């Protein structure tokens, strides 16, 4: 009886005393990812692979070498600051790149019903794949069109988001974001200025990257649908170089208004409590209207300026089947359309065609906290020394997590 009274008083003390230390401890989780890679191309050659008129080198830090890879360690903190804000932080630790703040943002909790707001460093909510973290991807790598237009980790940055969810029976959400638009390795957007040979590329005002999107979801018996459309508009000062050889830029682009837009479709058929079949697909397109700077053939210290209009487009689609509580299998197809290029008013024939990639994955989930996955890629998008170089790749990965971690979205 005495013990019961002591425990009762202790619990009452915890619930009434606002200065109990446990109340101030954030939720903490660790997520580690390792892989073993087999690929039919040498690592030093792999670093020089490119997709002409799309990307000059890969930005991915995941499974980038043959043999064993330590891909990342995610350290996640989250907690309510007070009744008005919630703070969330994801920091990635990599032996090659050190500690990086992946996301650090606060969500406002005091806004009127239906409104949402986020401020800080965060991943954009455009599209379907962009806002997901790597440990939640259905495949070990990101879709090729994301690598080409938004980078392997997608669009993120320092900024502000405002959303509104309509009070309807079906889910309907509008969102808009504004980002600072400053990137060390720009893919499609960057407001910072730089020098290209004898040409000084002026910086643009900041913030100068804007997004807008609409998402809706509805269900019918065991069928769930999610549809979305997004647009990104911002200044572009981007340059192309052989990143891994640390040489100077070999071309550059400057545009005050580059546009990326896209559509996404997701569908899930829920068979029972464990089994389902899901489909996810996205189309993305980029329009650049600005200046192209090339190195002069007669004087390598001079830059030649050209008028540039270019369209890059592509899509991916994936089907995932969860067979039971622990096993999932999936198939993904990537495709890049032939780019449209016009220089000084003349259409340029690129001859960049038939760019595609096929991926298959099978995974076993021991629990919600540990997973082992096998993936095979046949990549027909990469060029090496100006020639198409088809690539066969095998990836065996293991993902382990501990600590509190919030549920992922559908």
mmCIF file of C-alpha atoms in Angstrom, residues 10-309:
data_model
loop_
_atom_site.group_PDB
_atom_site.id
_atom_site.type_symbol
_atom_site.label_atom_id
_atom_site.label_comp_id
_atom_site.label_asym_id
_atom_site.label_seq_id
_atom_site.Cartn_x
_atom_site.Cartn_y
_atom_site.Cartn_z
ATOM 1 C CA UNK A 10 5.499 10.436 -8.127
ATOM 2 C CA UNK A 11 3.212 10.263 -11.144
ATOM 3 C CA UNK A 12 1.225 13.223 -9.879
ATOM 4 C CA UNK A 13 4.464 15.185 -9.409
ATOM 5 C CA UNK A 14 5.523 14.448 -13.003
ATOM 6 C CA UNK A 15 2.187 15.567 -14.367
ATOM 7 C CA UNK A 16 1.953 18.764 -12.322
ATOM 8 C CA UNK A 17 5.541 19.989 -12.205
ATOM 9 C CA UNK A 18 6.342 21.794 -15.458
ATOM 10 C CA UNK A 19 10.073 21.780 -14.685
ATOM 11 C CA UNK A 20 10.543 18.006 -14.664
ATOM 12 C CA UNK A 21 13.557 17.393 -16.954
ATOM 13 C CA UNK A 22 11.925 14.554 -18.892
ATOM 14 C CA UNK A 23 9.399 17.002 -20.291
ATOM 15 C CA UNK A 24 12.198 18.892 -22.057
ATOM 16 C CA UNK A 25 13.946 15.926 -23.676
ATOM 17 C CA UNK A 26 13.375 15.790 -27.458
ATOM 18 C CA UNK A 27 12.618 12.612 -29.362
ATOM 19 C CA UNK A 28 15.903 11.263 -30.778
ATOM 20 C CA UNK A 29 16.514 8.672 -33.470
ATOM 21 C CA UNK A 30 19.486 7.288 -35.410
ATOM 22 C CA UNK A 31 19.230 5.817 -38.895
ATOM 23 C CA UNK A 32 22.280 4.097 -40.433
ATOM 24 C CA UNK A 33 22.556 2.908 -44.033
ATOM 25 C CA UNK A 34 25.230 0.628 -45.530
ATOM 26 C CA UNK A 35 25.532 -1.047 -48.920
ATOM 27 C CA UNK A 36 27.655 -3.382 -51.017
ATOM 28 C CA UNK A 37 27.868 -2.438 -54.704
ATOM 29 C CA UNK A 38 28.856 -4.451 -57.740
ATOM 30 C CA UNK A 39 29.056 -2.513 -61.024
ATOM 31 C CA UNK A 40 30.657 -3.196 -64.401
ATOM 32 C CA UNK A 41 32.605 0.081 -64.560
ATOM 33 C CA UNK A 42 35.640 1.311 -62.641
ATOM 34 C CA UNK A 43 35.100 3.893 -59.890
ATOM 35 C CA UNK A 44 37.382 6.433 -61.586
ATOM 36 C CA UNK A 45 35.408 6.059 -64.828
ATOM 37 C CA UNK A 46 32.114 6.261 -62.950
ATOM 38 C CA UNK A 47 33.060 9.718 -61.682
ATOM 39 C CA UNK A 48 33.295 10.946 -65.274
ATOM 40 C CA UNK A 49 29.909 9.650 -66.407
ATOM 41 C CA UNK A 50 27.449 12.262 -67.594
ATOM 42 C CA UNK A 51 24.088 12.665 -69.329
ATOM 43 C CA UNK A 52 24.685 15.197 -72.140
ATOM 44 C CA UNK A 53 22.449 18.282 -71.975
ATOM 45 C CA UNK A 54 21.109 17.069 -68.595
ATOM 46 C CA UNK A 55 23.867 16.683 -65.967
ATOM 47 C CA UNK A 56 27.666 16.930 -66.091
ATOM 48 C CA UNK A 57 28.271 14.657 -63.102
ATOM 49 C CA UNK A 58 26.378 12.777 -60.429
ATOM 50 C CA UNK A 59 25.610 14.566 -57.140
ATOM 51 C CA UNK A 60 24.631 11.375 -55.332
ATOM 52 C CA UNK A 61 26.550 10.362 -52.202
ATOM 53 C CA UNK A 62 24.806 6.983 -51.886
ATOM 54 C CA UNK A 63 26.384 3.691 -53.037
ATOM 55 C CA UNK A 64 28.911 5.597 -55.142
ATOM 56 C CA UNK A 65 31.826 3.118 -54.922
ATOM 57 C CA UNK A 66 32.322 -0.541 -55.706
ATOM 58 C CA UNK A 67 32.419 -2.784 -52.638
ATOM 59 C CA UNK A 68 31.293 -1.615 -49.214
ATOM 60 C CA UNK A 69 29.751 1.843 -48.665
ATOM 61 C CA UNK A 70 28.781 3.721 -45.530
ATOM 62 C CA UNK A 71 26.090 5.882 -47.083
ATOM 63 C CA UNK A 72 24.880 8.007 -44.183
ATOM 64 C CA UNK A 73 23.963 8.250 -40.544
ATOM 65 C CA UNK A 74 20.891 10.360 -39.844
ATOM 66 C CA UNK A 75 20.578 11.916 -36.400
ATOM 67 C CA UNK A 76 17.046 13.205 -35.856
ATOM 68 C CA UNK A 77 15.746 15.491 -33.091
ATOM 69 C CA UNK A 78 12.146 16.628 -32.710
ATOM 70 C CA UNK A 79 10.039 18.170 -29.953
ATOM 71 C CA UNK A 80 7.408 20.770 -29.220
ATOM 72 C CA UNK A 81 9.063 24.065 -28.312
ATOM 73 C CA UNK A 82 5.907 25.361 -26.677
ATOM 74 C CA UNK A 83 2.183 25.385 -27.597
ATOM 75 C CA UNK A 84 3.018 27.574 -30.625
ATOM 76 C CA UNK A 85 5.944 25.811 -32.397
ATOM 77 C CA UNK A 86 7.387 22.352 -33.073
ATOM 78 C CA UNK A 87 11.104 22.021 -33.907
ATOM 79 C CA UNK A 88 12.506 19.306 -36.189
ATOM 80 C CA UNK A 89 16.132 18.659 -37.155
ATOM 81 C CA UNK A 90 17.808 16.030 -39.360
ATOM 82 C CA UNK A 91 21.603 15.971 -39.476
ATOM 83 C CA UNK A 92 23.500 13.611 -41.742
ATOM 84 C CA UNK A 93 26.952 12.299 -40.904
ATOM 85 C CA UNK A 94 29.165 10.941 -43.671
ATOM 86 C CA UNK A 95 32.874 10.031 -43.323
ATOM 87 C CA UNK A 96 33.661 11.797 -46.619
ATOM 88 C CA UNK A 97 31.475 14.910 -46.299
ATOM 89 C CA UNK A 98 31.328 15.354 -42.511
ATOM 90 C CA UNK A 99 28.263 16.656 -40.676
ATOM 91 C CA UNK A 100 25.567 18.386 -42.695
ATOM 92 C CA UNK A 101 22.324 19.984 -41.556
ATOM 93 C CA UNK A 102 19.866 18.248 -43.834
ATOM 94 C CA UNK A 103 16.775 19.878 -42.410
ATOM 95 C CA UNK A 104 16.188 22.271 -39.524
ATOM 96 C CA UNK A 105 12.780 23.874 -39.329
ATOM 97 C CA UNK A 106 9.971 25.022 -37.089
ATOM 98 C CA UNK A 107 6.286 24.344 -37.737
ATOM 99 C CA UNK A 108 3.784 26.932 -36.490
ATOM 100 C CA UNK A 109 0.905 25.527 -34.404
ATOM 101 C CA UNK A 110 -1.012 28.704 -33.696
ATOM 102 C CA UNK A 111 -2.410 29.466 -37.166
ATOM 103 C CA UNK A 112 -6.155 29.376 -37.971
ATOM 104 C CA UNK A 113 -7.707 26.054 -38.897
ATOM 105 C CA UNK A 114 -6.519 24.740 -42.265
ATOM 106 C CA UNK A 115 -3.369 26.889 -42.455
ATOM 107 C CA UNK A 116 0.159 25.560 -42.001
ATOM 108 C CA UNK A 117 3.548 27.245 -41.962
ATOM 109 C CA UNK A 118 7.174 26.074 -41.916
ATOM 110 C CA UNK A 119 10.325 28.188 -41.638
ATOM 111 C CA UNK A 120 13.971 27.133 -41.741
ATOM 112 C CA UNK A 121 15.932 24.668 -43.886
ATOM 113 C CA UNK A 122 13.604 22.067 -45.355
ATOM 114 C CA UNK A 123 12.841 19.871 -48.352
ATOM 115 C CA UNK A 124 10.279 21.283 -50.737
ATOM 116 C CA UNK A 125 6.847 19.654 -50.804
ATOM 117 C CA UNK A 126 6.612 19.839 -54.611
ATOM 118 C CA UNK A 127 6.002 16.585 -56.460
ATOM 119 C CA UNK A 128 5.762 13.155 -54.842
ATOM 120 C CA UNK A 129 9.351 11.994 -54.363
ATOM 121 C CA UNK A 130 11.017 15.276 -53.397
ATOM 122 C CA UNK A 131 10.029 15.531 -49.721
ATOM 123 C CA UNK A 132 10.946 11.927 -48.862
ATOM 124 C CA UNK A 133 14.221 11.107 -47.121
ATOM 125 C CA UNK A 134 16.519 8.428 -48.540
ATOM 126 C CA UNK A 135 15.689 5.790 -45.918
ATOM 127 C CA UNK A 136 12.018 5.990 -46.976
ATOM 128 C CA UNK A 137 12.606 5.649 -50.738
ATOM 129 C CA UNK A 138 11.215 2.510 -52.367
ATOM 130 C CA UNK A 139 14.545 2.114 -54.205
ATOM 131 C CA UNK A 140 18.138 2.813 -53.146
ATOM 132 C CA UNK A 141 18.597 5.658 -55.611
ATOM 133 C CA UNK A 142 16.454 8.575 -56.719
ATOM 134 C CA UNK A 143 14.705 8.715 -60.131
ATOM 135 C CA UNK A 144 16.943 9.892 -62.995
ATOM 136 C CA UNK A 145 14.747 12.903 -63.808
ATOM 137 C CA UNK A 146 15.216 14.134 -60.212
ATOM 138 C CA UNK A 147 18.998 13.723 -60.511
ATOM 139 C CA UNK A 148 18.908 15.711 -63.755
ATOM 140 C CA UNK A 149 16.622 18.611 -62.814
ATOM 141 C CA UNK A 150 16.641 18.914 -59.007
ATOM 142 C CA UNK A 151 19.646 16.894 -57.781
ATOM 143 C CA UNK A 152 19.760 13.444 -56.199
ATOM 144 C CA UNK A 153 18.502 14.819 -52.865
ATOM 145 C CA UNK A 154 15.796 16.947 -54.467
ATOM 146 C CA UNK A 155 14.956 20.621 -53.987
ATOM 147 C CA UNK A 156 15.563 22.023 -50.512
ATOM 148 C CA UNK A 157 16.961 25.146 -48.892
ATOM 149 C CA UNK A 158 16.444 27.998 -46.473
ATOM 150 C CA UNK A 159 12.980 29.470 -46.785
ATOM 151 C CA UNK A 160 9.338 29.731 -45.789
ATOM 152 C CA UNK A 161 6.285 27.566 -46.590
ATOM 153 C CA UNK A 162 2.600 28.433 -46.321
ATOM 154 C CA UNK A 163 -0.128 25.820 -46.913
ATOM 155 C CA UNK A 164 -3.896 25.710 -46.719
ATOM 156 C CA UNK A 165 -6.024 22.558 -46.508
ATOM 157 C CA UNK A 166 -9.632 23.051 -47.514
ATOM 158 C CA UNK A 167 -12.370 21.800 -45.129
ATOM 159 C CA UNK A 168 -13.814 19.362 -47.690
ATOM 160 C CA UNK A 169 -14.653 15.675 -47.437
ATOM 161 C CA UNK A 170 -11.736 14.903 -49.767
ATOM 162 C CA UNK A 171 -8.155 16.030 -49.151
ATOM 163 C CA UNK A 172 -7.328 19.237 -51.065
ATOM 164 C CA UNK A 173 -4.205 21.231 -50.226
ATOM 165 C CA UNK A 174 -2.581 24.331 -51.706
ATOM 166 C CA UNK A 175 1.004 25.259 -50.892
ATOM 167 C CA UNK A 176 3.601 27.865 -51.743
ATOM 168 C CA UNK A 177 7.264 28.213 -50.775
ATOM 169 C CA UNK A 178 9.993 30.797 -51.132
ATOM 170 C CA UNK A 179 13.684 29.835 -50.904
ATOM 171 C CA UNK A 180 16.876 31.867 -50.626
ATOM 172 C CA UNK A 181 18.200 30.162 -53.816
ATOM 173 C CA UNK A 182 21.884 29.747 -52.949
ATOM 174 C CA UNK A 183 23.567 26.403 -53.749
ATOM 175 C CA UNK A 184 27.184 25.201 -53.845
ATOM 176 C CA UNK A 185 26.429 22.614 -56.558
ATOM 177 C CA UNK A 186 23.518 24.118 -58.510
ATOM 178 C CA UNK A 187 21.489 21.857 -60.775
ATOM 179 C CA UNK A 188 18.704 24.104 -62.089
ATOM 180 C CA UNK A 189 18.565 27.095 -59.728
ATOM 181 C CA UNK A 190 21.086 29.410 -58.068
ATOM 182 C CA UNK A 191 21.153 33.176 -57.527
ATOM 183 C CA UNK A 192 24.852 33.498 -56.650
ATOM 184 C CA UNK A 193 27.192 35.133 -59.130
ATOM 185 C CA UNK A 194 30.564 33.791 -60.267
ATOM 186 C CA UNK A 195 33.231 34.278 -62.887
ATOM 187 C CA UNK A 196 33.452 32.220 -66.058
ATOM 188 C CA UNK A 197 36.759 32.860 -67.863
ATOM 189 C CA UNK A 198 36.738 36.607 -68.643
ATOM 190 C CA UNK A 199 32.979 36.925 -68.028
ATOM 191 C CA UNK A 200 31.534 37.998 -64.696
ATOM 192 C CA UNK A 201 28.091 36.439 -64.149
ATOM 193 C CA UNK A 202 26.142 38.851 -61.955
ATOM 194 C CA UNK A 203 24.212 37.544 -58.964
ATOM 195 C CA UNK A 204 20.426 37.837 -58.701
ATOM 196 C CA UNK A 205 18.492 39.299 -55.795
ATOM 197 C CA UNK A 206 17.491 36.943 -52.982
ATOM 198 C CA UNK A 207 15.235 35.231 -52.178
ATOM 199 C CA UNK A 208 14.529 34.314 -55.774
ATOM 200 C CA UNK A 209 13.143 30.765 -55.866
ATOM 201 C CA UNK A 210 9.386 30.226 -55.656
ATOM 202 C CA UNK A 211 7.220 27.105 -55.710
ATOM 203 C CA UNK A 212 3.503 26.443 -55.890
ATOM 204 C CA UNK A 213 1.614 23.150 -55.749
ATOM 205 C CA UNK A 214 -1.790 21.562 -55.358
ATOM 206 C CA UNK A 215 -2.452 18.079 -53.989
ATOM 207 C CA UNK A 216 -5.628 16.073 -53.658
ATOM 208 C CA UNK A 217 -6.438 12.612 -52.373
ATOM 209 C CA UNK A 218 -9.555 10.470 -52.299
ATOM 210 C CA UNK A 219 -10.415 6.827 -51.776
ATOM 211 C CA UNK A 220 -12.975 4.307 -52.950
ATOM 212 C CA UNK A 221 -13.371 1.135 -50.853
ATOM 213 C CA UNK A 222 -9.766 -0.268 -50.877
ATOM 214 C CA UNK A 223 -8.472 2.036 -53.611
ATOM 215 C CA UNK A 224 -6.581 5.213 -52.585
ATOM 216 C CA UNK A 225 -5.540 7.939 -55.051
ATOM 217 C CA UNK A 226 -3.185 10.898 -54.642
ATOM 218 C CA UNK A 227 -2.753 13.462 -57.423
ATOM 219 C CA UNK A 228 -0.590 16.562 -57.558
ATOM 220 C CA UNK A 229 0.790 19.308 -59.754
ATOM 221 C CA UNK A 230 3.741 21.602 -59.015
ATOM 222 C CA UNK A 231 5.677 24.506 -60.488
ATOM 223 C CA UNK A 232 9.046 26.051 -59.572
ATOM 224 C CA UNK A 233 10.260 29.431 -60.800
ATOM 225 C CA UNK A 234 13.603 31.014 -60.024
ATOM 226 C CA UNK A 235 16.848 32.555 -61.145
ATOM 227 C CA UNK A 236 19.554 30.277 -62.585
ATOM 228 C CA UNK A 237 23.264 30.811 -62.502
ATOM 229 C CA UNK A 238 24.497 27.296 -63.167
ATOM 230 C CA UNK A 239 27.776 25.979 -64.477
ATOM 231 C CA UNK A 240 28.960 22.679 -65.866
ATOM 232 C CA UNK A 241 32.315 21.107 -65.180
ATOM 233 C CA UNK A 242 34.029 17.816 -64.491
ATOM 234 C CA UNK A 243 33.419 17.980 -60.751
ATOM 235 C CA UNK A 244 35.714 15.165 -59.757
ATOM 236 C CA UNK A 245 38.709 16.332 -61.810
ATOM 237 C CA UNK A 246 38.516 19.773 -60.131
ATOM 238 C CA UNK A 247 38.956 21.507 -63.456
ATOM 239 C CA UNK A 248 37.462 24.897 -64.250
ATOM 240 C CA UNK A 249 33.985 25.253 -65.731
ATOM 241 C CA UNK A 250 33.599 24.345 -69.397
ATOM 242 C CA UNK A 251 30.243 26.049 -69.882
ATOM 243 C CA UNK A 252 27.764 28.151 -67.929
ATOM 244 C CA UNK A 253 24.136 29.279 -68.094
ATOM 245 C CA UNK A 254 22.470 32.386 -66.680
ATOM 246 C CA UNK A 255 18.709 32.948 -66.708
ATOM 247 C CA UNK A 256 16.540 35.276 -64.609
ATOM 248 C CA UNK A 257 13.565 32.915 -64.819
ATOM 249 C CA UNK A 258 13.940 29.149 -65.179
ATOM 250 C CA UNK A 259 10.785 27.048 -64.827
ATOM 251 C CA UNK A 260 10.371 23.447 -63.675
ATOM 252 C CA UNK A 261 6.863 22.016 -63.638
ATOM 253 C CA UNK A 262 5.444 18.553 -63.146
ATOM 254 C CA UNK A 263 2.589 16.209 -62.405
ATOM 255 C CA UNK A 264 2.452 13.218 -60.070
ATOM 256 C CA UNK A 265 0.081 10.281 -59.621
ATOM 257 C CA UNK A 266 0.019 7.756 -56.785
ATOM 258 C CA UNK A 267 -2.328 4.825 -56.297
ATOM 259 C CA UNK A 268 -2.547 2.109 -53.678
ATOM 260 C CA UNK A 269 -4.769 -0.948 -53.619
ATOM 261 C CA UNK A 270 -4.985 -2.181 -50.025
ATOM 262 C CA UNK A 271 -5.512 -5.952 -50.049
ATOM 263 C CA UNK A 272 -5.523 -6.466 -46.290
ATOM 264 C CA UNK A 273 -3.734 -5.236 -43.162
ATOM 265 C CA UNK A 274 -0.270 -6.130 -44.545
ATOM 266 C CA UNK A 275 -0.537 -6.576 -48.307
ATOM 267 C CA UNK A 276 -0.901 -3.865 -50.942
ATOM 268 C CA UNK A 277 -0.012 -2.914 -54.505
ATOM 269 C CA UNK A 278 1.095 0.671 -55.124
ATOM 270 C CA UNK A 279 1.904 2.739 -58.199
ATOM 271 C CA UNK A 280 3.802 6.028 -58.271
ATOM 272 C CA UNK A 281 4.701 8.128 -61.288
ATOM 273 C CA UNK A 282 5.942 11.654 -62.006
ATOM 274 C CA UNK A 283 6.635 13.796 -65.034
ATOM 275 C CA UNK A 284 9.013 16.773 -64.760
ATOM 276 C CA UNK A 285 10.039 19.348 -67.351
ATOM 277 C CA UNK A 286 12.489 22.263 -67.214
ATOM 278 C CA UNK A 287 12.505 25.361 -69.439
ATOM 279 C CA UNK A 288 15.634 27.536 -69.515
ATOM 280 C CA UNK A 289 15.482 30.834 -71.392
ATOM 281 C CA UNK A 290 18.690 32.804 -70.935
ATOM 282 C CA UNK A 291 22.346 33.066 -71.884
ATOM 283 C CA UNK A 292 24.800 30.261 -72.640
ATOM 284 C CA UNK A 293 28.510 30.870 -72.091
ATOM 285 C CA UNK A 294 31.049 28.674 -73.882
ATOM 286 C CA UNK A 295 34.822 28.625 -73.969
ATOM 287 C CA UNK A 296 36.241 30.150 -77.153
ATOM 288 C CA UNK A 297 37.909 27.653 -79.487
ATOM 289 C CA UNK A 298 40.607 30.171 -80.410
ATOM 290 C CA UNK A 299 41.336 31.593 -76.950
ATOM 291 C CA UNK A 300 40.650 29.423 -73.888
ATOM 292 C CA UNK A 301 40.629 32.536 -71.687
ATOM 293 C CA UNK A 302 37.615 34.043 -73.444
ATOM 294 C CA UNK A 303 33.907 33.247 -73.019
ATOM 295 C CA UNK A 304 31.471 33.373 -75.940
ATOM 296 C CA UNK A 305 27.903 34.459 -75.185
ATOM 297 C CA UNK A 306 24.903 32.825 -76.899
ATOM 298 C CA UNK A 307 21.101 33.068 -76.598
ATOM 299 C CA UNK A 308 19.778 29.780 -75.196
ATOM 300 C CA UNK A 309 16.337 28.207 -75.036
#
